[in-house]
CSV table of C-alpha atoms in Angstrom, one decimal:
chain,number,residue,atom,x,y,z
L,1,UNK,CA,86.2,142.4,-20.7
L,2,UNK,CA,86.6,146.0,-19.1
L,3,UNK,CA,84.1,148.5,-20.8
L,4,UNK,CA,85.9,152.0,-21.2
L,5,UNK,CA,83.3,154.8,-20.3
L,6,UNK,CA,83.7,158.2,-21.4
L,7,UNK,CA,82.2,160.7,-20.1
L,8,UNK,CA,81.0,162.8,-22.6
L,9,UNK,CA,81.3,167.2,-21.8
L,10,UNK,CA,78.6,169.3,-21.1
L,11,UNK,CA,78.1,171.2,-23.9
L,12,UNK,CA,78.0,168.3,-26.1
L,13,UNK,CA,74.9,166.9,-24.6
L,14,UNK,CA,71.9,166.2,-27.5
L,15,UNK,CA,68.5,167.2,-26.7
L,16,UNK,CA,68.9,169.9,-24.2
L,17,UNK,CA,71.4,172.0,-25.5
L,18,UNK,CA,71.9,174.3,-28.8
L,19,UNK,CA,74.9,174.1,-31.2
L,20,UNK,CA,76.7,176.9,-30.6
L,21,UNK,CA,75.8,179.5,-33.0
L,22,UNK,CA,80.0,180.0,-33.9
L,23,UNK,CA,79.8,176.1,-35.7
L,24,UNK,CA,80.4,176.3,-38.9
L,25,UNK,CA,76.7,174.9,-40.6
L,26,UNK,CA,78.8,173.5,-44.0
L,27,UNK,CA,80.7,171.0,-41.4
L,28,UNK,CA,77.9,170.1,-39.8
L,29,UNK,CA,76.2,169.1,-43.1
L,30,UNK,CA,79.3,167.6,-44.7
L,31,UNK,CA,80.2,165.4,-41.6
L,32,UNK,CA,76.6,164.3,-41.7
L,33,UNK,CA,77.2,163.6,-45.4
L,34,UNK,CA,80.1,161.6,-44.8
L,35,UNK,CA,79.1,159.4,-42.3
L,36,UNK,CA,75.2,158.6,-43.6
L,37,UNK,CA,76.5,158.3,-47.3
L,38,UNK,CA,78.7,155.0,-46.8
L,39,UNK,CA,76.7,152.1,-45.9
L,40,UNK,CA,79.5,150.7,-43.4
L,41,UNK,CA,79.4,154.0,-41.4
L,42,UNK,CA,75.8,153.9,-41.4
L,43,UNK,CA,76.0,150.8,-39.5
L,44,UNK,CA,78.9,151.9,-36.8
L,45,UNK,CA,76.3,154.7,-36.1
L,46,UNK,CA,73.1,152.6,-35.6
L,47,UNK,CA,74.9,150.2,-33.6
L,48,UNK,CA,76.7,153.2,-31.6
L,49,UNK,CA,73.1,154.2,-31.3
L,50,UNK,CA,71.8,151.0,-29.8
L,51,UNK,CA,74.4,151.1,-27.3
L,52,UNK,CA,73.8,154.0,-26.0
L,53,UNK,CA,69.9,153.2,-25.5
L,54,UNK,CA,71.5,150.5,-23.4
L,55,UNK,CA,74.2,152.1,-21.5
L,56,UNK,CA,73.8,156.1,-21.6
L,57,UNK,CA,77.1,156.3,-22.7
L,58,UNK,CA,79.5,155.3,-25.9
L,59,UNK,CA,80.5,152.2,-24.7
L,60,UNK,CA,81.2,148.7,-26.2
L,61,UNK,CA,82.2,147.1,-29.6
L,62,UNK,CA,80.6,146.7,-32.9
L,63,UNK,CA,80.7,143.0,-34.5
L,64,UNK,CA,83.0,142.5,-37.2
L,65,UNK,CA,79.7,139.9,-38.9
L,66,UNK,CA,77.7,143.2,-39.3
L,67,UNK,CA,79.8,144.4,-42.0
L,68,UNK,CA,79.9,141.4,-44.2
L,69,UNK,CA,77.4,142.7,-47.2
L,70,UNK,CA,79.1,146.3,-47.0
L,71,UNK,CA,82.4,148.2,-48.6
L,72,UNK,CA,84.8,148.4,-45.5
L,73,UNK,CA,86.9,150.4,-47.2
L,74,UNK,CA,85.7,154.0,-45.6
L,75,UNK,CA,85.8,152.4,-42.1
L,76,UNK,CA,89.4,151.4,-42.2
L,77,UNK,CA,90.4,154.1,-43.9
L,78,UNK,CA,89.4,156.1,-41.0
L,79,UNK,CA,89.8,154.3,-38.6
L,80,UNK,CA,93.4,154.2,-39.4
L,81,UNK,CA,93.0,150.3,-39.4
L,82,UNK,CA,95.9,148.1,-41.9
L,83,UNK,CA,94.0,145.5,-43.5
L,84,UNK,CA,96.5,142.5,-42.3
L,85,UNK,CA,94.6,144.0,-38.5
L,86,UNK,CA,91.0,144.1,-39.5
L,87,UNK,CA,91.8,140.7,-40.9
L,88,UNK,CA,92.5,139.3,-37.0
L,89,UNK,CA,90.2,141.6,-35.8
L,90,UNK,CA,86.4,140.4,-34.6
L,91,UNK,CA,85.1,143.8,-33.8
L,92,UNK,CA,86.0,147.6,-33.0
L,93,UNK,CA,86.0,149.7,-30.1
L,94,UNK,CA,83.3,152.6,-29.6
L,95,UNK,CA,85.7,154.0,-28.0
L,96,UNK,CA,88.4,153.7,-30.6
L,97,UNK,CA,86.2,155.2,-33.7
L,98,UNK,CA,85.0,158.0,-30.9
L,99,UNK,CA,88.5,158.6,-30.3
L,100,UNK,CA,89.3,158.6,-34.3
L,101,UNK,CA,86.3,161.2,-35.2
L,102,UNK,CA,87.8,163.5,-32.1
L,103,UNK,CA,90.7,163.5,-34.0
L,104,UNK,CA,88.8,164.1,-37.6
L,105,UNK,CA,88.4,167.4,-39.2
L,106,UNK,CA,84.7,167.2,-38.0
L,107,UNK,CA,85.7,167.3,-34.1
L,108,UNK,CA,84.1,171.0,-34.2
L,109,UNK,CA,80.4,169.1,-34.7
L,110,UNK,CA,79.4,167.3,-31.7
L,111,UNK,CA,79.5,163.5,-32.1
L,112,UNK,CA,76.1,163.2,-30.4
L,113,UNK,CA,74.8,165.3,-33.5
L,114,UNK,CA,76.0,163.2,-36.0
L,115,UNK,CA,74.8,159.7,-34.7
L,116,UNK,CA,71.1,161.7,-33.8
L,117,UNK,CA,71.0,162.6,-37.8
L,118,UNK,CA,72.1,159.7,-39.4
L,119,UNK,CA,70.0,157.3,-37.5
L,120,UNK,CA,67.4,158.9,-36.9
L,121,UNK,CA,66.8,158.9,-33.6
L,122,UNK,CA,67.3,161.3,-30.4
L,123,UNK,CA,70.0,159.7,-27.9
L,124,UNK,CA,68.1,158.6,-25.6
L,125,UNK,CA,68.2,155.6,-22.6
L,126,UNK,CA,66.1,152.7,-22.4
L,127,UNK,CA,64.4,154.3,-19.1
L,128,UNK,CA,64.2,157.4,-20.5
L,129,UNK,CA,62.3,156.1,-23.7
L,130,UNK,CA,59.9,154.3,-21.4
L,131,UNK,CA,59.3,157.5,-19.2
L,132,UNK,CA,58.7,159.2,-22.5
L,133,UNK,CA,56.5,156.9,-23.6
L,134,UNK,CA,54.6,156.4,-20.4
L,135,UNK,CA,54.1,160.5,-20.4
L,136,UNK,CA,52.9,160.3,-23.8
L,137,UNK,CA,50.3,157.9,-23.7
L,138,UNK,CA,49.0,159.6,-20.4
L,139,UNK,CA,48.4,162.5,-22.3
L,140,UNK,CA,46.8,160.2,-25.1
L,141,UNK,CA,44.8,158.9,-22.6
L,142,UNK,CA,43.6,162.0,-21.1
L,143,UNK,CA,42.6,163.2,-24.6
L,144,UNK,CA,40.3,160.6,-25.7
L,145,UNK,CA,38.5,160.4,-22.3
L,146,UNK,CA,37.5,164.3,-22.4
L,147,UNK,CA,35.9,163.2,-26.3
L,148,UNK,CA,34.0,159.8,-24.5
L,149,UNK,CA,35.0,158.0,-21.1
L,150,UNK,CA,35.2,154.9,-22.4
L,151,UNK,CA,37.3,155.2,-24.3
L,152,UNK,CA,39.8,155.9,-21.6
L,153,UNK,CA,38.4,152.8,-20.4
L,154,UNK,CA,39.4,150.2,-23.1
L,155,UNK,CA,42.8,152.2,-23.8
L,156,UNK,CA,44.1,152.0,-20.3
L,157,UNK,CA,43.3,148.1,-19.7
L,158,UNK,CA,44.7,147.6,-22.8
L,159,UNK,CA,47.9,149.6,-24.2
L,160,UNK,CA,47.4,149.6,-27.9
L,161,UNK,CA,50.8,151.7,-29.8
L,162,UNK,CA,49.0,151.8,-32.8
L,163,UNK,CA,46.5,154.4,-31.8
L,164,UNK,CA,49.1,156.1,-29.9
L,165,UNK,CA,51.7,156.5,-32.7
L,166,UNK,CA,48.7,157.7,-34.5
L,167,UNK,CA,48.3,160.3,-32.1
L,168,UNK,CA,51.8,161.1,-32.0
L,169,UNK,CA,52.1,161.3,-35.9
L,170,UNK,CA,48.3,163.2,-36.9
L,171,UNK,CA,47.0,164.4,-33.6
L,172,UNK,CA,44.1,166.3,-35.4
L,173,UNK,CA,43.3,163.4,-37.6
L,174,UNK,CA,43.0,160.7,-35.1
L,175,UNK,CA,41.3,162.7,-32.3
L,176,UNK,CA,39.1,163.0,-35.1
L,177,UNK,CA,37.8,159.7,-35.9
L,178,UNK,CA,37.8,159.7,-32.1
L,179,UNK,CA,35.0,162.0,-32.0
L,180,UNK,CA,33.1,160.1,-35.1
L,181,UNK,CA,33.1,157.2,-33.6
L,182,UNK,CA,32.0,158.8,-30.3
L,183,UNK,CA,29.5,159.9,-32.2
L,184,UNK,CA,28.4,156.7,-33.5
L,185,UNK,CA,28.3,154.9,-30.2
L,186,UNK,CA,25.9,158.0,-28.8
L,187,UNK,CA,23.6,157.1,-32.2
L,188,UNK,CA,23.8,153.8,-32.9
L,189,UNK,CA,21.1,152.7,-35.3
L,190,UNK,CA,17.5,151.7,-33.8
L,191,UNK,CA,16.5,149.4,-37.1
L,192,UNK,CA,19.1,147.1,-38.4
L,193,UNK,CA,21.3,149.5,-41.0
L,194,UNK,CA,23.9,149.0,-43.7
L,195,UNK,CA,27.7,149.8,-42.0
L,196,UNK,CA,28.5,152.0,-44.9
L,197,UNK,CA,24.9,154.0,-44.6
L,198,UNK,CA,25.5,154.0,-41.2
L,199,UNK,CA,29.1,155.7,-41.7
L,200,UNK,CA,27.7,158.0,-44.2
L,201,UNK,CA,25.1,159.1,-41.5
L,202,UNK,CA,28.0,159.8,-38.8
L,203,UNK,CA,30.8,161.0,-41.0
L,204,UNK,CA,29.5,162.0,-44.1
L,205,UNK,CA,31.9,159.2,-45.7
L,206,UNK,CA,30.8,155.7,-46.2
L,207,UNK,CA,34.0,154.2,-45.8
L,208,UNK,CA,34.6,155.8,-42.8
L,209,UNK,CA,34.0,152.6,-40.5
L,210,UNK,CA,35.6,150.3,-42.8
L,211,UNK,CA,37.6,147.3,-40.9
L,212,UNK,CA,40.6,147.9,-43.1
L,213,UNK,CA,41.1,151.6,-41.2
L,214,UNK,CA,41.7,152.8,-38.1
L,215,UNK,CA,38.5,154.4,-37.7
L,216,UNK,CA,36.4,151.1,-38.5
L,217,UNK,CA,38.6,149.1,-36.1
L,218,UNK,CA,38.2,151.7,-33.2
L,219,UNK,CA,34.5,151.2,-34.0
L,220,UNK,CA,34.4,147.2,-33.6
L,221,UNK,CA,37.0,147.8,-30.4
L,222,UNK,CA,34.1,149.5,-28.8
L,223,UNK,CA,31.1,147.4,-30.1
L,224,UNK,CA,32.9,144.5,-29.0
L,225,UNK,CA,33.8,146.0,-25.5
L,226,UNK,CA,29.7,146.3,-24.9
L,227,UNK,CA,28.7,143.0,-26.3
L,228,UNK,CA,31.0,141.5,-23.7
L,229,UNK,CA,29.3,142.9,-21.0
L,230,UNK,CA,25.5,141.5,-23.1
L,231,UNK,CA,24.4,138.6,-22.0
L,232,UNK,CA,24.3,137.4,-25.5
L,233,UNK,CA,28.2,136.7,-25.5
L,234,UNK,CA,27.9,134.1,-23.2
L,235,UNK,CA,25.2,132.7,-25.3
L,236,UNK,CA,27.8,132.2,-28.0
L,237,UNK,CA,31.1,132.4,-26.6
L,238,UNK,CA,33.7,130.2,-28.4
L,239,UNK,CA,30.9,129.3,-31.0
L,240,UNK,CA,31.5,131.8,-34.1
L,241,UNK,CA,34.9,131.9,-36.1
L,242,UNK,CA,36.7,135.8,-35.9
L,243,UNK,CA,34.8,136.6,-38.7
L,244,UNK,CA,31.2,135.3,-37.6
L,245,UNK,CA,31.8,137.1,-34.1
L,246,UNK,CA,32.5,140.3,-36.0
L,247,UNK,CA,29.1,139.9,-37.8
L,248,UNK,CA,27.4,139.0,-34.6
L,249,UNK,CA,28.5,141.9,-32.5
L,250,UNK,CA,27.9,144.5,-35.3
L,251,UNK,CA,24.1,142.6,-35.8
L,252,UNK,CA,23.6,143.1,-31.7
L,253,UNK,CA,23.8,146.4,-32.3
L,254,UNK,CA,21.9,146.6,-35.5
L,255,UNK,CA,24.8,147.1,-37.8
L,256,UNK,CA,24.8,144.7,-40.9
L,257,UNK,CA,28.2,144.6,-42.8
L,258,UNK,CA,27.4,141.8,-44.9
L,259,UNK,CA,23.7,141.0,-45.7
L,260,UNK,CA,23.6,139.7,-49.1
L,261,UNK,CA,27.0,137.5,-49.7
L,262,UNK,CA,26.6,135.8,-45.8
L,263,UNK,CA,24.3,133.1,-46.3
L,264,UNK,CA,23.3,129.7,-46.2
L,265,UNK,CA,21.4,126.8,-48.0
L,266,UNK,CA,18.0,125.8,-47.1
L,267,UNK,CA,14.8,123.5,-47.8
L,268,UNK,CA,11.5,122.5,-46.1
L,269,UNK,CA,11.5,125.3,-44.0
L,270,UNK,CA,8.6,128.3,-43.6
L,271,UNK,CA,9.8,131.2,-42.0
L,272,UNK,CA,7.1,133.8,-39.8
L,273,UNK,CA,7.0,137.3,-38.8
L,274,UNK,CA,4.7,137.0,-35.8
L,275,UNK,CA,2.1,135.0,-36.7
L,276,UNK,CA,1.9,134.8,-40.6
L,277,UNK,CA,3.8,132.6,-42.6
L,278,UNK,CA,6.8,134.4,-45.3
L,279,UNK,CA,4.7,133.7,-48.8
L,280,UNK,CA,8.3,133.6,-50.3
L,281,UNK,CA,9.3,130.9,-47.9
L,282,UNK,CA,6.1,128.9,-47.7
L,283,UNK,CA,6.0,128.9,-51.9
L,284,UNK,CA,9.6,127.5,-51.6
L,285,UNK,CA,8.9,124.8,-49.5
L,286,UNK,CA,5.5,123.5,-51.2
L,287,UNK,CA,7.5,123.2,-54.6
L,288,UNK,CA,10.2,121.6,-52.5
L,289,UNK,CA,12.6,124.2,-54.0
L,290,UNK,CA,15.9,124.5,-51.9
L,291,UNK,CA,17.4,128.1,-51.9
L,292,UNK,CA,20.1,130.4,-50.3
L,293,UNK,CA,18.7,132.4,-48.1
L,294,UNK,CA,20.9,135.5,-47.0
L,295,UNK,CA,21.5,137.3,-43.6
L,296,UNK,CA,19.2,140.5,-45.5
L,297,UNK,CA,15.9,138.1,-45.4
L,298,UNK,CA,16.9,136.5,-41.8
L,299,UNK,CA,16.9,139.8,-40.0
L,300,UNK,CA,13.3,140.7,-39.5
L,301,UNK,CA,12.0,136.8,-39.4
L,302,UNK,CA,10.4,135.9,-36.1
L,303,UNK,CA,10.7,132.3,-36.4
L,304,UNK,CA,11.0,129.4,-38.5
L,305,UNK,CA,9.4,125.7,-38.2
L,306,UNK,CA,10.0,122.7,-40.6
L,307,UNK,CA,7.7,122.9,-43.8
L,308,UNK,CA,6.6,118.9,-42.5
L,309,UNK,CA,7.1,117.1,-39.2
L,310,UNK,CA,9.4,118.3,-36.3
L,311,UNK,CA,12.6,117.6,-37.8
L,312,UNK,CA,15.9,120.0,-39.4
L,313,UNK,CA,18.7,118.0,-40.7
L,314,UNK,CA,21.9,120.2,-40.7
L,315,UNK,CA,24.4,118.7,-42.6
L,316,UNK,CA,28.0,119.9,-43.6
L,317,UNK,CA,29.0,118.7,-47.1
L,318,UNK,CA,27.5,120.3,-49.9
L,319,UNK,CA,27.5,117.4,-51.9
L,320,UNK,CA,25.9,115.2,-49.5
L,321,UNK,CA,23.4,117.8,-48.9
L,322,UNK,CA,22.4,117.7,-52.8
L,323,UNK,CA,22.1,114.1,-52.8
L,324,UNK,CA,20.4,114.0,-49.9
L,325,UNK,CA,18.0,116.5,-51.9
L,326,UNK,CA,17.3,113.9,-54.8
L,327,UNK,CA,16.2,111.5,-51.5
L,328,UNK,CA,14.2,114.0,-49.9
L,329,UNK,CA,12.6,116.6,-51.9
L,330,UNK,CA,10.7,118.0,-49.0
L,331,UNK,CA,13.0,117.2,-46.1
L,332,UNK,CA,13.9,120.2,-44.5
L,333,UNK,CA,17.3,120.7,-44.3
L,334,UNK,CA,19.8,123.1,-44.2
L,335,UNK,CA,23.6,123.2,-45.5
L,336,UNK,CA,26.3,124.9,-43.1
L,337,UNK,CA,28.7,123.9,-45.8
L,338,UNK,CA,31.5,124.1,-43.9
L,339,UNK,CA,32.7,126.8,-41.1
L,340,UNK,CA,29.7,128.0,-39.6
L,341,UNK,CA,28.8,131.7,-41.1
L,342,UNK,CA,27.0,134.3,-39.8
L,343,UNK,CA,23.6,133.5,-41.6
L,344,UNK,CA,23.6,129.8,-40.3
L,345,UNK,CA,23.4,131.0,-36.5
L,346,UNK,CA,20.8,133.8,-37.3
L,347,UNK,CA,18.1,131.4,-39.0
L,348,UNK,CA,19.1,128.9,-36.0
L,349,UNK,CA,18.4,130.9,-33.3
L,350,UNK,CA,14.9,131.5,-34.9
L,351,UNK,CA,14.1,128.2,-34.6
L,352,UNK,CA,12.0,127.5,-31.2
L,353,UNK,CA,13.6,125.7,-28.5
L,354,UNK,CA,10.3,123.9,-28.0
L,355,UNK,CA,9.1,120.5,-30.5
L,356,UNK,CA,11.8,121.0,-32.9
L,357,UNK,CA,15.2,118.6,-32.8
L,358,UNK,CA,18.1,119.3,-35.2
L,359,UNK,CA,20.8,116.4,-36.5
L,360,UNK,CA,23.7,117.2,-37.2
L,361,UNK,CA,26.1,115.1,-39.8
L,362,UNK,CA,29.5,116.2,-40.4
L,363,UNK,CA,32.7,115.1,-41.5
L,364,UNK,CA,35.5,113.1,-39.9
L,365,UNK,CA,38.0,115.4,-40.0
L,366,UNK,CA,39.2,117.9,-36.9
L,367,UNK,CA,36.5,120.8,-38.4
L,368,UNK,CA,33.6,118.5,-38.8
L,369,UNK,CA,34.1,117.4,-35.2
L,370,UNK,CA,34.9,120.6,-34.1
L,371,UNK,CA,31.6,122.0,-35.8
L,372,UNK,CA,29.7,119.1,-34.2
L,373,UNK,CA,31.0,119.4,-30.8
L,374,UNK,CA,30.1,123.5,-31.5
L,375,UNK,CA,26.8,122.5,-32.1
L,376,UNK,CA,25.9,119.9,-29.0
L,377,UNK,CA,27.3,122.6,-26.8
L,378,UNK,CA,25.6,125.0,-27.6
L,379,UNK,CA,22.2,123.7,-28.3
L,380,UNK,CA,22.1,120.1,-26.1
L,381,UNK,CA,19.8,117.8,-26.1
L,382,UNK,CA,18.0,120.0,-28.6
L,383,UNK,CA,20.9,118.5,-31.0
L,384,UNK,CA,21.7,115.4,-31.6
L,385,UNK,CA,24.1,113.7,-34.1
L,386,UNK,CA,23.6,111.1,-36.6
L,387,UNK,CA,26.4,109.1,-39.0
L,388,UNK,CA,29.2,110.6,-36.1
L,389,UNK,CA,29.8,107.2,-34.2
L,390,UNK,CA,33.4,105.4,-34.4
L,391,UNK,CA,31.7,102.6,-36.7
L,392,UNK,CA,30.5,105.3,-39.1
L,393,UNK,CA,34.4,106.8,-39.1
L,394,UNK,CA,35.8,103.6,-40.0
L,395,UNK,CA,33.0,102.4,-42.6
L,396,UNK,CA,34.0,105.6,-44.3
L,397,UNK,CA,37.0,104.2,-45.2
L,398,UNK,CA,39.2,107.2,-43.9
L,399,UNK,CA,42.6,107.2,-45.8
L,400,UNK,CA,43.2,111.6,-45.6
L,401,UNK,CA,46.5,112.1,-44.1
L,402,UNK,CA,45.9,114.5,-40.9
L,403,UNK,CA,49.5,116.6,-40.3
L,404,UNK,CA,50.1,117.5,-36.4
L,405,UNK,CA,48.5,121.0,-36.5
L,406,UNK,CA,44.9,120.0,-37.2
L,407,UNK,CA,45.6,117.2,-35.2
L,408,UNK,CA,45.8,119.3,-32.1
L,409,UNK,CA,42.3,120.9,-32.5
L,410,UNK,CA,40.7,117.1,-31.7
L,411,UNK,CA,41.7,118.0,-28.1
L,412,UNK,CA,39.5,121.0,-28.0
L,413,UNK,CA,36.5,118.2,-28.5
L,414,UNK,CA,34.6,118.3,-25.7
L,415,UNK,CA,31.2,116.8,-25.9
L,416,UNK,CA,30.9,113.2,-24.7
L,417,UNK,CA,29.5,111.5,-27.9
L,418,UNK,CA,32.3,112.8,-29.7
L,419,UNK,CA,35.5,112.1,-27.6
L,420,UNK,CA,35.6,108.4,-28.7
L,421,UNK,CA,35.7,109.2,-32.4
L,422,UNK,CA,37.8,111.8,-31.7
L,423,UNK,CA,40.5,110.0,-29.4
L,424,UNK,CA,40.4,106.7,-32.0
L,425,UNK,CA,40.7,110.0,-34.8
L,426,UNK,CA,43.8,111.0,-32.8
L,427,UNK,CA,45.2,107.8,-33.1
L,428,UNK,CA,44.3,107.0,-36.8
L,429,UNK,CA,46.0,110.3,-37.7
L,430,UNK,CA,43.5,109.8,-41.0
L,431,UNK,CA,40.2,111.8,-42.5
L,432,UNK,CA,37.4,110.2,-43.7
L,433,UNK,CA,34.3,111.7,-45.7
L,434,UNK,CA,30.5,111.4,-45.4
L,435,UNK,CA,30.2,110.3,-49.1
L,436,UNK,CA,31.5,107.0,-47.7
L,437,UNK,CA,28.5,106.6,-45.2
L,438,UNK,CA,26.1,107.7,-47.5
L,439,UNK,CA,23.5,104.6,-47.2
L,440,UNK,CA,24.1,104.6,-43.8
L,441,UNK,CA,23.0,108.3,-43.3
L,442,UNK,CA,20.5,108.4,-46.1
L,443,UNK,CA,18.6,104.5,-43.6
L,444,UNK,CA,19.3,106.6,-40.6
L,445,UNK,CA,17.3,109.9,-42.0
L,446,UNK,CA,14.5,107.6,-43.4
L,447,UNK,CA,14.2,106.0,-40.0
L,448,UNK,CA,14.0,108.9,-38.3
L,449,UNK,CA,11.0,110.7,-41.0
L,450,UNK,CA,9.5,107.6,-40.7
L,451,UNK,CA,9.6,107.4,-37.0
């Protein structure tokens, strides 16, 4: 089809040049009227818009399908269009309804004016948006690096509109919370500290570093820019769910967000700081009296050793965990319960490398294997896995549909004692449950006590 181009006069160019004083203002603001007061028109304009953006010129057709929800009415009646015609038709001409408001009592108003106002938008190309944009984010850029370098850093390897339209919008506002958190990373806490005591401290608001802002998120971006460069996120790379890595990089740099909700189940175990034994922990485990123990009495804990022997059973299932309880009152155990949270890695990581082995007993379903596998890579031969073999899977009976989705994360299984039971998983497409192993698991933990 040959495109008509029309090449639009000088002085009717948008953006650079001035109405003429001489228009008369009350057509201007009735043509406006007319056109962004009747829903069909509304959409001629938008789409004349769009065009443009692609072409730099009023060129093209608009689909008769758009129209379907709206009154024609208006649009035929000016476009001079007999209803037996729009009835044959599948679109109109640019050209045509430029063609039919030249002719209009509202020729005096630029047509450029008119589509600008009623959509919204400056006429503009494509290119010409990107150049603008490209300027505009330069200028962004040069602003937040004169507040603190790196932030220029993180913004120019990755281009993030957010901030920018921000910038754009409430230049004074955002350059602000700019400079607080500049001012946070220059004082970031020495002792561990509560975020919102923390934000307080900076800002004078406690809320100010919340993750639901701006402000907090710009926060976290730069936390999380320096804990990739700590050799501590290698240590746990790929290990901790979104919201366990947000903990852990806040904790690295002695920010607790959560320190009372974020915890996990415990028994048998005595905590230290240095060399003298937690009188809280140590009466705990003596009345063999299991507890939650929260991220707020993990942080200053040195390490921690099983109350008896040189054995921690980690197991998933909360259930199991309580039954195993009534088996072994003074077992030392701890639940994960599920996705691994913050609490479970800090009390973990206190544990020494040396003498101690942790077991780990999951479910068979993609998570439980995924939390094992988690595990054995991260700790080794330090870990090892009891009730996970292929005959434990099938003497649990396993009769859980698995859909596709959570079928895919068995390929993400990597360590070697788990890829049979996930492969023959795979190809069972079903769950099974450690309540079905449960005199299998509870002979296996008494062998190994007794061992």
């Amino acid at each position: 089809m040959k495109m008509i181009f029309l090449k639009m006069p000088v002085r009717k160019v948008l953006g650079v040049a001035k109405l003429d004083e001489r228009l008369n203002e009350k057509l201007k603001a009735e043509a406006i009227r007319y056109f962004a007061g009747k829903p069909v028109m509304v959409i001629c304009i938008k789409q004349i818009h769009k065009k443009y953006e692609s072409f730099g010129c009023f060129t093209g057709t608009i689909s008769k399908s758009l129209f379907k929800k709206v009154d024609t009415e208006p649009l035929l009646m000016f476009m001079g269009i007999a209803q037996w015609e729009w009835e044959k038709s599948k679109s109109i001409k640019i050209s045509d309804f430029l063609r039919n408001y030249e002719q209009s009592k509202f020729e005096p108003i630029p047509f450029e004016l008119v589509v600008e106002s009623v959509s919204g938008k400056q006429l503009k190309t494509k290119q010409e948006l990107a150049e603008d944009a490209e300027t505009e984010y330069g200028s962004f850029l040069v602003e937040i690096g004169e507040i603190y370098p790196l932030f220029r850093v993180v913004f120019s390897r990755n281009r993030n509109t957010a901030y920018l339209g921000w910038f754009l919008k409430e230049p004074n506002a955002c350059l602000a919370a700019f400079r607080n958190v500049a001012e946070a990373l220059r004082n970031l806490p020495q002792e561990y500290t509560k975020l919102p005591v923390f934000a307080h401290r900076i800002s004078g608001n406690p809320h100010a570093f919340d993750s639901s802002g701006l402000t907090g998120q710009l926060l976290f971006m730069m936390l999380y820019h320096k804990y990739a460069e700590a050799e501590s996120a290698q240590a746990m790379n790929g290990f901790l769910s979104k919201a366990e890595l947000e903990n852990e990089i806040y904790g690295l740099f002695k920010i607790i967000k959560d320190d009372i909700m974020n915890f996990t189940a415990v028994n048998g175990l005595i905590a230290y700081r240095g060399e003298e034994p937690i009188a809280m922990w140590q009466d705990a485990c003596l009345d063999r009296i299991p507890w939650n123990v929260p991220v707020r009495q993990l942080l200053d804990i040195s390490w921690i050793r099983p109350g008896k022997g040189k054995q921690i059973f980690l197991i998933e299932n909360s259930g199991v965990y309580s039954i195993l309880l009534d088996a072994f009152p003074d077992c030392p155990m701890v639940c994960t319960n599920g996705q691994f949270r913050y609490a479970v890695w800090l009390l973990l990581e206190r544990i020494p490398d040396e003498g101690i082995t942790l077991y780990y007993s999951g479910d068979f379903d993609p998570e439980g294997l995924l939390m094992a596998d988690t595990l054995k890579r991260r700790y080794g031969e330090k870990l090892q896995l009891i009730g996970m073999t292929t005959d434990h899977y099938l003497a649990s009976k396993p009769v859980t549909e698995i859909d596709d989705k959570r079928l895919q994360k068995l390929k993400r299984v990597q360590a070697g004692e788990l890829r049979g039971l996930a492969d023959l998983m795979a190809e069972k497409k079903v769950a099974g449950y450690q309540e079905g192993i449960l005199d299998a698991l509870l002979d296996e933990i008494r062998i190994l006590r007794e061992g």
